[in-house]
PDB file of C-alpha atoms and ligand atoms in Angstrom:
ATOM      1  CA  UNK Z   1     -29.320   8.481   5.619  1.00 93.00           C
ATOM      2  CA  UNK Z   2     -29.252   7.727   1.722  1.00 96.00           C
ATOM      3  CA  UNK Z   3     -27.230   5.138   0.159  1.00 97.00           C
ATOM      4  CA  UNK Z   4     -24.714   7.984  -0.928  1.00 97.00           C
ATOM      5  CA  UNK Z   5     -23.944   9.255   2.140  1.00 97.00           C
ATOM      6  CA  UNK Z   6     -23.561   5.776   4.154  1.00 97.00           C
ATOM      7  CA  UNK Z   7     -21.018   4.791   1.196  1.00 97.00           C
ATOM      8  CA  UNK Z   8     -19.090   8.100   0.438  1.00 96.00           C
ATOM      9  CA  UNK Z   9     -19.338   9.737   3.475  1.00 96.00           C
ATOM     10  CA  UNK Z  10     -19.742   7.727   6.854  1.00 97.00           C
ATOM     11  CA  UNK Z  11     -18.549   4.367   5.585  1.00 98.00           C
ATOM     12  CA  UNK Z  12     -14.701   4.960   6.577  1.00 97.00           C
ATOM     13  CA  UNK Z  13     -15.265   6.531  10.038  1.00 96.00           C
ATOM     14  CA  UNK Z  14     -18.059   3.488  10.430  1.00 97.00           C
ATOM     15  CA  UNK Z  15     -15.128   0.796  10.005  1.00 96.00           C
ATOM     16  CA  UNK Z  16     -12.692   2.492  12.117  1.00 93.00           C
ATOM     17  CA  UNK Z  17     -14.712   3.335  14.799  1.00 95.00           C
ATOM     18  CA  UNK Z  18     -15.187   7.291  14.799  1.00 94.00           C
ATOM     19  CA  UNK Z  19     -18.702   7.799  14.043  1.00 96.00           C
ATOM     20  CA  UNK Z  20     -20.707   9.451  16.882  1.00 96.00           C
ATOM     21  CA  UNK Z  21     -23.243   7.175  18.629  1.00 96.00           C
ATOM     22  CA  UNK Z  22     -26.472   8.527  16.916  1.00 96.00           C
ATOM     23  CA  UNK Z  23     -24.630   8.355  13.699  1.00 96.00           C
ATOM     24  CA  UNK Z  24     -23.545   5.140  14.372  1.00 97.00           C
ATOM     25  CA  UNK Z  25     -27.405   4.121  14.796  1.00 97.00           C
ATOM     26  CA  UNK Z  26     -29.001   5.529  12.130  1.00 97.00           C
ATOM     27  CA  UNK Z  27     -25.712   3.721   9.687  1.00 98.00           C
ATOM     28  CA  UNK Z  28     -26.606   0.694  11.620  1.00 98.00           C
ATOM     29  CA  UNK Z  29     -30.214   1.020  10.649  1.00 97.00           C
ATOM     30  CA  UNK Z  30     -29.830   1.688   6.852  1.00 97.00           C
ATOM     31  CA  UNK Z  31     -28.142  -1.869   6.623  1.00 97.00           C
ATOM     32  CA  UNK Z  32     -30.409  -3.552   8.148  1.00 97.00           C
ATOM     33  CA  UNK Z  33     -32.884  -2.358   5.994  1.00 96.00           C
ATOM     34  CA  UNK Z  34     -30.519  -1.903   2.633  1.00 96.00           C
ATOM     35  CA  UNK Z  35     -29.458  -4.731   0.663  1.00 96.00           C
ATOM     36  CA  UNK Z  36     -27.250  -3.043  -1.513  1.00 96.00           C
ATOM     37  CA  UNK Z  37     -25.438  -1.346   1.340  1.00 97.00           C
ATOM     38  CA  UNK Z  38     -24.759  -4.549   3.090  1.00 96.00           C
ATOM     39  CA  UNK Z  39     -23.270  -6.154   0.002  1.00 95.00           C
ATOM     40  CA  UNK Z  40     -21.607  -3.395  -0.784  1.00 96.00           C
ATOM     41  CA  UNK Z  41     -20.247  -3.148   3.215  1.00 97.00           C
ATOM     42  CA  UNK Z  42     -19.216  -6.852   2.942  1.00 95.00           C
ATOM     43  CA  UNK Z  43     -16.915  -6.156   0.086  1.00 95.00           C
ATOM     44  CA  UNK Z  44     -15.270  -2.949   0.707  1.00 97.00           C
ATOM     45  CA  UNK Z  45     -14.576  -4.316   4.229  1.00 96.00           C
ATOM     46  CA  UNK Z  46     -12.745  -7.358   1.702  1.00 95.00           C
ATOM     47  CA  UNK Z  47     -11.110  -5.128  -0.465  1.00 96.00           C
ATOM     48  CA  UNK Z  48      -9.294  -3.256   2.643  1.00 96.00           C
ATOM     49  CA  UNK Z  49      -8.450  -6.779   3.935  1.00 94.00           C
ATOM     50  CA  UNK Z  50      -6.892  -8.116   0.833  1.00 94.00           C
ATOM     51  CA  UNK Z  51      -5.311  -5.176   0.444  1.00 95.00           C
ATOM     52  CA  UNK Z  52      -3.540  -5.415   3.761  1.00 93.00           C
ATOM     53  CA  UNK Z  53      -3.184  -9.208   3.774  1.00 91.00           C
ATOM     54  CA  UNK Z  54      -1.246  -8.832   0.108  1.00 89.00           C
ATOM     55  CA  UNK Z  55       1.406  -6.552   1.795  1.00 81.00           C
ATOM     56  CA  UNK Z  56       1.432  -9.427   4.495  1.00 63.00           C
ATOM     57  CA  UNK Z  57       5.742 -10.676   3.305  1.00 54.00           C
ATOM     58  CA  UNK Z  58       5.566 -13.895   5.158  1.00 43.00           C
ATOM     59  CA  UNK Z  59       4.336 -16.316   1.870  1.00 39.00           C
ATOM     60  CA  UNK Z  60       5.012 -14.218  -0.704  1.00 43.00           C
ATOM     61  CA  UNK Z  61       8.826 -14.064   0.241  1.00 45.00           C
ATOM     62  CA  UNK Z  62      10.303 -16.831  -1.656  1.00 44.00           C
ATOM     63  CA  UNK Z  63       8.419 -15.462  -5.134  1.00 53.00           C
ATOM     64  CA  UNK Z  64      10.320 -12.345  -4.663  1.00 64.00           C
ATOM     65  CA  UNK Z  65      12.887 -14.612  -6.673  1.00 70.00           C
ATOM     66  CA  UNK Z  66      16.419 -13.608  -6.218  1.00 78.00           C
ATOM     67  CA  UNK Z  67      17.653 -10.001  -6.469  1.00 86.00           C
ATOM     68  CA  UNK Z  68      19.538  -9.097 -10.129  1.00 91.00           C
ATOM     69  CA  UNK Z  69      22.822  -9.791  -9.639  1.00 93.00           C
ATOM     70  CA  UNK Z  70      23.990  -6.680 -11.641  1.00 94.00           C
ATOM     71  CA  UNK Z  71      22.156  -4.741  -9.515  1.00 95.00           C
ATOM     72  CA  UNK Z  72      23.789  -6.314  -6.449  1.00 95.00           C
ATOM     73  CA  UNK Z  73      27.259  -5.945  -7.620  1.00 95.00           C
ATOM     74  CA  UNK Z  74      26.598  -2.063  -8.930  1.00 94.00           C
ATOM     75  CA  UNK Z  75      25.147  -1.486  -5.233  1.00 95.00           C
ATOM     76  CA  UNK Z  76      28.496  -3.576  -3.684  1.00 94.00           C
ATOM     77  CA  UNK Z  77      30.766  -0.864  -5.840  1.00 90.00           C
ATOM     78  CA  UNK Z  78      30.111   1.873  -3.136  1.00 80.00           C
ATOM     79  CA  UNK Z  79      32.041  -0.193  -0.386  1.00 75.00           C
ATOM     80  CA  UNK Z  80      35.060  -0.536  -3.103  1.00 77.00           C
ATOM     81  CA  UNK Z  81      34.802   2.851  -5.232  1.00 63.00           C
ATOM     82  CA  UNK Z  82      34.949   5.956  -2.783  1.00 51.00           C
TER      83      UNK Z  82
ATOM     84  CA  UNK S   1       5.858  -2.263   7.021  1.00 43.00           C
ATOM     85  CA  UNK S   2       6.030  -5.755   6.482  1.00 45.00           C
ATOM     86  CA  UNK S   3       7.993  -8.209   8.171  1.00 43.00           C
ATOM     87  CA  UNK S   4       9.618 -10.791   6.923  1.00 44.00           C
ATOM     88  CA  UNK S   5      13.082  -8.838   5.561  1.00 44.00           C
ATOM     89  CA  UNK S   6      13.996  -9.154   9.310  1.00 46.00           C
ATOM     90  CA  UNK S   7      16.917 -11.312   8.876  1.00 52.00           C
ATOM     91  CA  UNK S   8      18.797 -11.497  12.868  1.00 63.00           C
ATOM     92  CA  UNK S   9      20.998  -8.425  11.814  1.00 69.00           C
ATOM     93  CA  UNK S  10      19.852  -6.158  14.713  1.00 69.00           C
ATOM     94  CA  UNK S  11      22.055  -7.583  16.907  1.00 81.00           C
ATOM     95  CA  UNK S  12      24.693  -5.317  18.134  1.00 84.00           C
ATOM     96  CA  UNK S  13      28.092  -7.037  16.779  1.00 88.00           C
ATOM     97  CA  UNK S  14      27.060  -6.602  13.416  1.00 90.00           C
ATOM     98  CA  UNK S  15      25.637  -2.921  13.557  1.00 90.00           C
ATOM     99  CA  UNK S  16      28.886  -2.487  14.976  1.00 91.00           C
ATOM    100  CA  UNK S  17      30.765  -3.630  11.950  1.00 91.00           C
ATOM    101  CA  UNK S  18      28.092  -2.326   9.717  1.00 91.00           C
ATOM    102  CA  UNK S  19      29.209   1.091  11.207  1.00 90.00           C
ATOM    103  CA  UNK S  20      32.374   0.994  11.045  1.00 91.00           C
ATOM    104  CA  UNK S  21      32.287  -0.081   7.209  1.00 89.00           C
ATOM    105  CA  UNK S  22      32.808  -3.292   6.798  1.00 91.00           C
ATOM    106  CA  UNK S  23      32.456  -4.218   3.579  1.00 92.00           C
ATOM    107  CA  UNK S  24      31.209  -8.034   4.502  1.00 92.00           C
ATOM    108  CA  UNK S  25      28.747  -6.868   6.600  1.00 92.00           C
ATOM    109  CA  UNK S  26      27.419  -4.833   3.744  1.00 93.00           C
ATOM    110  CA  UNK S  27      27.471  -7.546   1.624  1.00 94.00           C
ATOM    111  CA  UNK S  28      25.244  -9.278   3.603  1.00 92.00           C
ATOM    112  CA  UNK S  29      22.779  -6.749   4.214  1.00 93.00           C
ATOM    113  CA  UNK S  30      22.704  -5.923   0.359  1.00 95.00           C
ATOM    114  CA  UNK S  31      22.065  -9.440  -0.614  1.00 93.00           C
ATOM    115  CA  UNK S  32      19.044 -10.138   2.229  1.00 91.00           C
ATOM    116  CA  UNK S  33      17.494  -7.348   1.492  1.00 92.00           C
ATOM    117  CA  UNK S  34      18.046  -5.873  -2.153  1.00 94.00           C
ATOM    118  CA  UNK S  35      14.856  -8.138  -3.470  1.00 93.00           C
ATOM    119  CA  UNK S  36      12.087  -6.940  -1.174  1.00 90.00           C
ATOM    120  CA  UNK S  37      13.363  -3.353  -1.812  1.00 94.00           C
ATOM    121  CA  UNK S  38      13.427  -3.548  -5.464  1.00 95.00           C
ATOM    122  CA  UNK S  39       9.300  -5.522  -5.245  1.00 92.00           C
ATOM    123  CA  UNK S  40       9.039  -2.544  -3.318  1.00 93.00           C
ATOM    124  CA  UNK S  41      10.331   0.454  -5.859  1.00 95.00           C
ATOM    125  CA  UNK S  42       8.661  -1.734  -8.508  1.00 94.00           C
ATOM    126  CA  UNK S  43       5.586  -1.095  -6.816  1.00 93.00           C
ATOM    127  CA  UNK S  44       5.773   2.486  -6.484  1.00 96.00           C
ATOM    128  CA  UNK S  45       7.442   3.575  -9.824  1.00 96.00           C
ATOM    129  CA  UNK S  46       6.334   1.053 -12.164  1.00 93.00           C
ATOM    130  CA  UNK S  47       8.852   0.724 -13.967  1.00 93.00           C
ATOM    131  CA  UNK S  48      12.350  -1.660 -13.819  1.00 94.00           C
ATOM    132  CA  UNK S  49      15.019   0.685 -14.613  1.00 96.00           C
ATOM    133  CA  UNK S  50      14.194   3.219 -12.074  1.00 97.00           C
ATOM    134  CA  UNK S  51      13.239   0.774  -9.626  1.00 96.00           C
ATOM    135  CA  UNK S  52      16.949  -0.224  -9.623  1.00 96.00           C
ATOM    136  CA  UNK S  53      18.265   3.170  -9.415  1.00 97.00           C
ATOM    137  CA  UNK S  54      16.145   3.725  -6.258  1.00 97.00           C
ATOM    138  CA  UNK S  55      17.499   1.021  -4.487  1.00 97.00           C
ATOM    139  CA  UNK S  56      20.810   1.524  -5.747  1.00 97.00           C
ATOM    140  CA  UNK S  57      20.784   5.296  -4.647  1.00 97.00           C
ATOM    141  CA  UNK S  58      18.897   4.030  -1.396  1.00 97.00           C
ATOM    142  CA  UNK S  59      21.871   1.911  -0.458  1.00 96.00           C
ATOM    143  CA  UNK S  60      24.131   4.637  -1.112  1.00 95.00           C
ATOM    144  CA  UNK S  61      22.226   6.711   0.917  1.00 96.00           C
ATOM    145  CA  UNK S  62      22.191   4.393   3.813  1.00 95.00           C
ATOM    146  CA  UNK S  63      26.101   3.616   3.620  1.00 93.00           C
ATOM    147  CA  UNK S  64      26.654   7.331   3.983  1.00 92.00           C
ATOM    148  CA  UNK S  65      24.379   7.418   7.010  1.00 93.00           C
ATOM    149  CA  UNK S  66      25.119   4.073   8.770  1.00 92.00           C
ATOM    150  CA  UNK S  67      28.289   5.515  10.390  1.00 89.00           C
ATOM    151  CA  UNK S  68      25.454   7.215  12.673  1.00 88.00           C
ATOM    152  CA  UNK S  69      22.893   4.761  12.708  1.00 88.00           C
ATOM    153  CA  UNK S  70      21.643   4.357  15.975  1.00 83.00           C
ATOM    154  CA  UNK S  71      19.513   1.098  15.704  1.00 80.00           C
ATOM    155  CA  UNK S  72      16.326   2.938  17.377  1.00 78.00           C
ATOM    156  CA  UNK S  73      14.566   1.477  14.216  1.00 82.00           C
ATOM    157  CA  UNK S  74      14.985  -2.037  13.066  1.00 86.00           C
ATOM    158  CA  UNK S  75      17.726  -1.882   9.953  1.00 90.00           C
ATOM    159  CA  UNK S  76      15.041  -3.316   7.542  1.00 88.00           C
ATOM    160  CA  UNK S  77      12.757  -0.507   8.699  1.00 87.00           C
ATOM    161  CA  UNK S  78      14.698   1.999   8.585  1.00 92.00           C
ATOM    162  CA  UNK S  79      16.504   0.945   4.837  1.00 93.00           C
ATOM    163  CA  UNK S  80      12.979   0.750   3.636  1.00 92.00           C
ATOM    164  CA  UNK S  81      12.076   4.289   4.779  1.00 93.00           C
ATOM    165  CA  UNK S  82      15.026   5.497   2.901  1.00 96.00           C
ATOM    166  CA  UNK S  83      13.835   3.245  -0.216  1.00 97.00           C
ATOM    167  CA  UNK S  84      10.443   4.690  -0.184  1.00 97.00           C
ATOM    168  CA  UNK S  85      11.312   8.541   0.711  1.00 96.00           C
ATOM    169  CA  UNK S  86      13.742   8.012  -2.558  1.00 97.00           C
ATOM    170  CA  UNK S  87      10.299   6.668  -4.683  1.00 97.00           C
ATOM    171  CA  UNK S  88       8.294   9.350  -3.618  1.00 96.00           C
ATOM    172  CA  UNK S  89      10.503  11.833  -4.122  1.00 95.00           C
ATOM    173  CA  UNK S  90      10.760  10.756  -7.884  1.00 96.00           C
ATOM    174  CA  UNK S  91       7.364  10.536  -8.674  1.00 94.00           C
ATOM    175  CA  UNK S  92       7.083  13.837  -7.357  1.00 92.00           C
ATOM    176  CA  UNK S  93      10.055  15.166  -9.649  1.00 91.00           C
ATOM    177  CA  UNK S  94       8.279  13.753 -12.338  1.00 90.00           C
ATOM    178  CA  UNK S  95       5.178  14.791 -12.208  1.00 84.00           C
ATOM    179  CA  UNK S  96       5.304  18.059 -14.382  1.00 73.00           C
ATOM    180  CA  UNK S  97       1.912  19.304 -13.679  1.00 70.00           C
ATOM    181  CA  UNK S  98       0.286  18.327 -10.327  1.00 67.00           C
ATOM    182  CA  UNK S  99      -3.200  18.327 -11.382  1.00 72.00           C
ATOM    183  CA  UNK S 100      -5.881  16.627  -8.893  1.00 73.00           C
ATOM    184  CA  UNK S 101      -6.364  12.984 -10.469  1.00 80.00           C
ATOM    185  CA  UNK S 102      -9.631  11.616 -10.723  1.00 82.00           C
ATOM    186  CA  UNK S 103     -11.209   8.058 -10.660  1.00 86.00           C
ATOM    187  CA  UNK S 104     -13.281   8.057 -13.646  1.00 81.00           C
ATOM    188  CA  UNK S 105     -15.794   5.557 -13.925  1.00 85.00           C
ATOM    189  CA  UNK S 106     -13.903   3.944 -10.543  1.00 90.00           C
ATOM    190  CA  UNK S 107     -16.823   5.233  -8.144  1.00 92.00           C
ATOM    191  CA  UNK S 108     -19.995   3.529  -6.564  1.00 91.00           C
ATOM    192  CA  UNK S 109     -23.143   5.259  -8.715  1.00 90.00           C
ATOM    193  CA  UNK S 110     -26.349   6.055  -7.316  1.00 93.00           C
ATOM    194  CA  UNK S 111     -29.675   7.299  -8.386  1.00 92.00           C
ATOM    195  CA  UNK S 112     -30.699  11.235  -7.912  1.00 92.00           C
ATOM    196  CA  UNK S 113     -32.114  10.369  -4.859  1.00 93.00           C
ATOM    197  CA  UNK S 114     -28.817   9.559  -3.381  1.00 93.00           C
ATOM    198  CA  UNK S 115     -30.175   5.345  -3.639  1.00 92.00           C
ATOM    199  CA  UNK S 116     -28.319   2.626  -4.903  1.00 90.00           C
ATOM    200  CA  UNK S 117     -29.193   1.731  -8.601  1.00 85.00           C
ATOM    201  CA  UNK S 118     -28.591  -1.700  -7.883  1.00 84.00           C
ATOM    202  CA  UNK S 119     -28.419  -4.550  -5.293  1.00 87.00           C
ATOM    203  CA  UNK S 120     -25.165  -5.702  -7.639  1.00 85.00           C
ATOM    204  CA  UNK S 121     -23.705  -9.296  -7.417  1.00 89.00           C
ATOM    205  CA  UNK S 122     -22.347 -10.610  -4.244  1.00 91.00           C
ATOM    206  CA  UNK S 123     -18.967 -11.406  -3.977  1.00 92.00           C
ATOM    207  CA  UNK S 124     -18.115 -15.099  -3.532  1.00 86.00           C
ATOM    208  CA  UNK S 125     -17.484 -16.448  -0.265  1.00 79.00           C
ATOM    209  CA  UNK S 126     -14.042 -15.634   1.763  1.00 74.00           C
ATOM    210  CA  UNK S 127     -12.430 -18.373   3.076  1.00 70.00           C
ATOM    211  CA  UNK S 128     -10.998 -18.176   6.614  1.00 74.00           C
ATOM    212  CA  UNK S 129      -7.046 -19.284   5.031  1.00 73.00           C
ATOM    213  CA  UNK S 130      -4.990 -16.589   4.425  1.00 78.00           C
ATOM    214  CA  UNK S 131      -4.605 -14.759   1.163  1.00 84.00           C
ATOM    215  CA  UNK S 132      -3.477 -16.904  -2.109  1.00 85.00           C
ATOM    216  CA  UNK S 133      -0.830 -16.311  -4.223  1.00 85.00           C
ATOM    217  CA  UNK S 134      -3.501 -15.952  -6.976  1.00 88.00           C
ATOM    218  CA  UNK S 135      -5.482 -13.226  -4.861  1.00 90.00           C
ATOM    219  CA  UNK S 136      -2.359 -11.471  -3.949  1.00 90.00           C
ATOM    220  CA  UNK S 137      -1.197 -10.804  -7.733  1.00 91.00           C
ATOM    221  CA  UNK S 138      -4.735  -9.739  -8.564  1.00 94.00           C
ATOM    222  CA  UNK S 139      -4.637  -7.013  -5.856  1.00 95.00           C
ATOM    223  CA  UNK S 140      -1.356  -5.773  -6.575  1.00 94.00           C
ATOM    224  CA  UNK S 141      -2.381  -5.536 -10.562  1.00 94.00           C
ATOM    225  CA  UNK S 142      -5.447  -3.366  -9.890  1.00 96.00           C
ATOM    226  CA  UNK S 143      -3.548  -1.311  -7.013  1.00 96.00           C
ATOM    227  CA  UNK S 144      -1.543  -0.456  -9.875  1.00 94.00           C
ATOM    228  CA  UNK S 145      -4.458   0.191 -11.879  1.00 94.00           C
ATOM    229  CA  UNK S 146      -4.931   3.291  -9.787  1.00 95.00           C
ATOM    230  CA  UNK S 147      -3.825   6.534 -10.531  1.00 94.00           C
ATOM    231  CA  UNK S 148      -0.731   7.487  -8.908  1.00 94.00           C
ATOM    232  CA  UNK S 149      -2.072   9.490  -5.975  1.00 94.00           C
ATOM    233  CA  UNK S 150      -4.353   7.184  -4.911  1.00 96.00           C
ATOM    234  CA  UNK S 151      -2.267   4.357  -5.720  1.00 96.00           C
ATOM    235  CA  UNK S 152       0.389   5.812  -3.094  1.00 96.00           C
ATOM    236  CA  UNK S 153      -1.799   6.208  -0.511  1.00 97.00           C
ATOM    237  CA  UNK S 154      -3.158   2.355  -0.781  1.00 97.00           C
ATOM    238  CA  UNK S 155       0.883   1.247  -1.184  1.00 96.00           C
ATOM    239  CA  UNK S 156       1.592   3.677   2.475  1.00 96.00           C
ATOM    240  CA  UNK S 157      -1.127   2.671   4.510  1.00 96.00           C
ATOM    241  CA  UNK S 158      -2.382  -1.112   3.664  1.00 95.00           C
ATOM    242  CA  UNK S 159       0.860  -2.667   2.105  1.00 93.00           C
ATOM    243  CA  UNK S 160       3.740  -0.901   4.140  1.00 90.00           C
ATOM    244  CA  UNK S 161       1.667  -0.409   6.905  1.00 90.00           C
ATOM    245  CA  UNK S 162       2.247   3.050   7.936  1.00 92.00           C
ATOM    246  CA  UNK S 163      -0.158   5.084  10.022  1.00 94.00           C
ATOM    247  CA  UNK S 164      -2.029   8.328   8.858  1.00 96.00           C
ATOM    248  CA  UNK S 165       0.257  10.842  10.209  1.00 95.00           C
ATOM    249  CA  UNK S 166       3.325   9.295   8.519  1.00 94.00           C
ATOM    250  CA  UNK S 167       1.929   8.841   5.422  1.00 96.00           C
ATOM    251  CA  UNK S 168       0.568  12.794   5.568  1.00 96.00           C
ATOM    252  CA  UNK S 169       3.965  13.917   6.421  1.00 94.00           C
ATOM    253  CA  UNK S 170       5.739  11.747   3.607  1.00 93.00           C
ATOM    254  CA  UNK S 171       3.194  13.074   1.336  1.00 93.00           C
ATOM    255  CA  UNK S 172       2.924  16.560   2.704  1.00 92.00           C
ATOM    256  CA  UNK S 173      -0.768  16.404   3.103  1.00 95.00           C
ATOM    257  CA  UNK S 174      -2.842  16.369   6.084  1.00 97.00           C
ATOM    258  CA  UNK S 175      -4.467  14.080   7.788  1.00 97.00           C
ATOM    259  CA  UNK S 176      -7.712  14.255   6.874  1.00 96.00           C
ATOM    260  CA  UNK S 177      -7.006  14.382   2.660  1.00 96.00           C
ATOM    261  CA  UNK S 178      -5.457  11.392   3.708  1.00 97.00           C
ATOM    262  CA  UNK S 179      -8.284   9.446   5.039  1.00 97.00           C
ATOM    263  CA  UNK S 180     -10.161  10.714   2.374  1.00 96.00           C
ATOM    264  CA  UNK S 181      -7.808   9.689  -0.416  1.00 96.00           C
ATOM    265  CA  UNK S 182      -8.001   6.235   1.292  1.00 98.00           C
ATOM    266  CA  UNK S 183     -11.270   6.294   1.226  1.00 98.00           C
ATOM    267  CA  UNK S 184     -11.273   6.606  -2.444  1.00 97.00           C
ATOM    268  CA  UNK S 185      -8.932   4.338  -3.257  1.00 97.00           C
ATOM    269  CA  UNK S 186     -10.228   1.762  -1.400  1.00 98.00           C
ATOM    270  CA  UNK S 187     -13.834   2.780  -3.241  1.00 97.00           C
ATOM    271  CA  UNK S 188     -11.640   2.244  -6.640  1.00 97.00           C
ATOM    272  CA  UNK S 189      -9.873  -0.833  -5.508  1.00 97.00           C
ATOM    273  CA  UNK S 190     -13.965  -2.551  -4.948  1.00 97.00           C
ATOM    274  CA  UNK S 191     -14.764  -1.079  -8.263  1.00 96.00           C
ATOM    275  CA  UNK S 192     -11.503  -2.913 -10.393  1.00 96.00           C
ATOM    276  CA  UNK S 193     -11.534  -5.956  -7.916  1.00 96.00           C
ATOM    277  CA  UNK S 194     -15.519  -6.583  -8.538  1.00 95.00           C
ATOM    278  CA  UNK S 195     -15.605  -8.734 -11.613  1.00 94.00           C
ATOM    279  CA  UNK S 196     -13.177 -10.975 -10.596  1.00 95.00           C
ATOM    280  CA  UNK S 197     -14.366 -11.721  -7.005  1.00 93.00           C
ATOM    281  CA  UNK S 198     -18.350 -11.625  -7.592  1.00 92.00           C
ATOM    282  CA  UNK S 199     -19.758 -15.058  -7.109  1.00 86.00           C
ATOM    283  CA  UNK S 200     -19.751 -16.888 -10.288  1.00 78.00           C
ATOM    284  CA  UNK S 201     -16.561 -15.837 -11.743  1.00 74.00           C
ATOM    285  CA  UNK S 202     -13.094 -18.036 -11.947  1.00 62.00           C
TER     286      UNK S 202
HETATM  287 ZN1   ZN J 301     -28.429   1.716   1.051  1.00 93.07          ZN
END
């Protein structure tokens, strides 16, 4: 397995778990052996993670700030209007 | 998708009112929610102006429909379906020519012989806490670094948390350009994220 097909073509099937067994081994293998995989592993696993984690509401709620007030009362209209 | 615009308004008295149009119950609805939408549309279209008139015409949308509303999602849910439905169907009105967008220069490189060129820095350490504000705004600024396709896909599937079969029927894709789109984005994401999390920087 090169370094190009570990990171384009197996790495996504690798993290969630749908590589075959054998391909599973010889992906296993290349890290151990590849530097530049591993690091390169380590942080795409950290990109996905931050990446989820930033969707993650619960702190980032209160810097939402509060909704435009125009906005709310132009929405509100539809329950007067029609 | 995210929790956390789960205010208690699932509970059956005030779907009930919501249903029959009352106008208070609206009201409350539009004011707990309207900000997470519009961070939401913001995300998706990029721009203010038609950020507002997605969530506007979202909640018009959903004031029509609530009549028949039958709470088998939760309200939030369900509103933000609406909300991003609305988003994608824009971008895909405005997209005049639906040409295949590429990630230029966004890609790991390798050698002919398929190799990495480089080891390349490692990033710095990742602490166990949970994401900073800091961290959070620098992922959402390269997300939207991303061209739109691949962009959407990261929005779907990482920040509202939809699976791959939803976000290949919203997108009318398969499955599998899906995971490969992700894939890719994610690839990207490394790429724009790498000089500010290698160790050494900040
Ligand atoms: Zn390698």
């Amino acid at each position: 397995m090169t370094c190009e097909a570990l990171i384009n073509r197996f790495l996504a099937d690798y993290i969630d778990g749908s590589l075959s067994t054998a391909r599973k081994a010889d992906f296993r293998l290349h890290l151990a052996l590849c530097r530049a995989c591993r690091r390169y592993v380590a942080s795409y696993r950290r990109t996905i993670r931050l990446a989820r984690e930033a969707g993650g509401s619960v702190p980032g709620v209160e810097s939402l700030g509060e909704a435009p007030a125009e906005l709310v009362e132009a929405i509100l209209q539809v329950t007067r209007g029609s | 998708m995210p929790a956390g615009d789960t205010c208690n308004f699932d509970d059956a008295d005030f779907l009930g009112r919501l249903r029959a149009g009352d106008a208070a119950a609206f009201e409350t609805m539009v004011r707990a929610t309207t900000a997470r939408l519009l961070a939401t549309a913001r995300r998706f279209l990029r721009d203010d102006g038609a950020a507002r008139d997605a969530v506007q015409e979202s909640f018009l949308q959903a004031f029509r429909a609530l009549p028949g509303f039958e709470g088998s999602a939760a309200l939030g849910t369900w509103l933000h379906s609406i909300l991003v439905r609305n988003c994608l169907m824009k971008l895909r009105r405005d997209r005049a020519h639906p040409t295949e967008q590429i990630l230029d220069g966004m890609l790991p490189s390798f050698a002919r012989d398929g190799h990495r060129r480089n080891v390349g820095p490692a990033w710095r350490s990742a602490p166990e806490a949970a994401i900073t504000d800091e961290e959070r705004q620098l992922v959402h600024e390269r997300i939207g670094r991303l061209p739109e396709d691949f962009r959407n896909v990261i929005l779907l599937r990482d920040i509202e948390e939809l699976d791959t079969r939803q976000v290949a029927a919203l997108l009318e894709v398969s499955e599998s350009v899906v995971k490969t789109r992700l894939h890719r984005a994610h690839q990207a994401l490394r790429e724009l994220l790498d000089p500010s999390l290698r160790k050494g920087s900040l």
